[in-house]
Amino acid sequence: MKLTLIIVWFVVASFAQNLYFVSDPEALCLDGSLGSYYFAEGYGSGSDNYIFHFSGGAIERIVVVELSLQKTQLGSSKYNDPKTTYDGFFSRSQSSNPDFYNWNIININYCDGTGHQGYRKDAAVYNGKKLYFRGERIVKSIINEFYERLSRGATVIVSGCSAGGLAAYYWVDYFRGVLPLNVQVLGVPDSGIFIDMKSIDGSELPKLSLIEMQKLVNQEASNPNTECVQSNPNELWRCFYAQYLLRYVNVPIFIVNSLYDSASIQDLLQISCVTRNSLSGCSQKERKYIEELHTSIQTVVSGRKSIFRDSGSFAPACVEHCFLQTTYYQSSSWQVPGKSGFTIQKSLRQWLVQFNVGNLDNHIDSVDWPSNQACSNA
């Protein structure tokens, strides 16, 4: 019995990602604690392959909110568990995740408040408290720590969810630029498309917040996609919207994004009628505005393919936000088109095999909510 218990413990522990702190003393979270990441060692056929993932959270709007985040994982590394586990794309189970179960996984914790980017040498002081904006320093310090291993790697996938998905869009070309050409660099951003449109009340708080954020943290470091920055010198906020940024992403990418992104409905459109991922409680006015968002996201995803033939996508007409770290990744309830057999997992696998030969299917729902019934929760 004792031997059995030891074996079971070892198997469970081997699935976990361990917490590490960056070695660069200047790579600080909002509260001044060291930036951190979770890491799971690859092995076997996956020992030379890497998933570099940006955790999600909000790109905060005002300093008061920044202060409130200092006592959470979004503003500090002090509150992270020493080990963590993820499902879906990051599962260490070969049966449920045969494509990536044994890859190296580097999961950057989000604690800088400004989207895994930005740098301000001097701390900002608010009501006598210091705030550090060092997102760029954290990311680059982690890349530097793994650089020798990454440079010998076969494939590096740059991914992320929500604000981390947006970070994957603007960091992936940086990876391509610093790694040797023999290393294959790919992007798989998840739920990182936030459309440049007004809220239902006519306000533009998200855009105005980005402009103010840039004044605070982007004076000493620009958005990581240098081509976008150089092309938009007077409108740098555009480099924080995938719809504008995508034309400057020169790396093959597979986009994962709901056409009815729940975070965009709530935080961007300021519409609160969604209940249990259903739109049935929304008014006619709210539904009309949500459909404008749906059309815009659909245009962004399909537009990428029209310019870059090596692009792929999975974009369901169902209400959700973030997929890759959940069981949605393998679930038969999430198929595009509905009942086609193409789950997120199968669609991504097809793209990984075929993106460099062209002629790929883009898995973008052509129906409106709730016509993809398996995931619509109608």
mmCIF file of C-alpha atoms in Angstrom, residues 39 41 46-52 103-106 146 148-158:
data_model
loop_
_atom_site.group_PDB
_atom_site.id
_atom_site.type_symbol
_atom_site.label_atom_id
_atom_site.label_comp_id
_atom_site.label_asym_id
_atom_site.label_seq_id
_atom_site.Cartn_x
_atom_site.Cartn_y
_atom_site.Cartn_z
ATOM 1 C CA PHE A 39 7.504 25.922 -15.923
ATOM 2 C CA GLU A 41 9.981 20.417 -18.296
ATOM 3 C CA GLY A 46 8.711 17.160 -26.915
ATOM 4 C CA SER A 47 12.023 17.984 -25.247
ATOM 5 C CA ASP A 48 13.044 20.479 -27.969
ATOM 6 C CA ASN A 49 9.619 22.104 -28.348
ATOM 7 C CA TYR A 50 8.246 25.011 -26.301
ATOM 8 C CA ILE A 51 4.954 26.707 -25.518
ATOM 9 C CA PHE A 52 5.545 30.246 -24.277
ATOM 10 C CA TRP A 103 6.425 19.888 -24.531
ATOM 11 C CA ASN A 104 8.235 22.443 -22.390
ATOM 12 C CA ILE A 105 5.681 24.914 -21.017
ATOM 13 C CA ILE A 106 6.645 28.407 -19.846
ATOM 14 C CA PHE A 146 15.601 30.311 -21.591
ATOM 15 C CA GLU A 148 20.058 29.094 -25.034
ATOM 16 C CA ARG A 149 17.471 26.338 -24.814
ATOM 17 C CA LEU A 150 15.002 28.146 -27.101
ATOM 18 C CA SER A 151 17.699 28.807 -29.689
ATOM 19 C CA ARG A 152 18.389 25.059 -29.904
ATOM 20 C CA GLY A 153 14.700 24.240 -30.088
ATOM 21 C CA ALA A 154 12.720 22.868 -33.003
ATOM 22 C CA THR A 155 9.431 24.771 -32.490
ATOM 23 C CA VAL A 156 8.418 27.652 -30.236
ATOM 24 C CA ILE A 157 4.700 28.435 -29.975
ATOM 25 C CA VAL A 158 3.838 31.859 -28.545
#
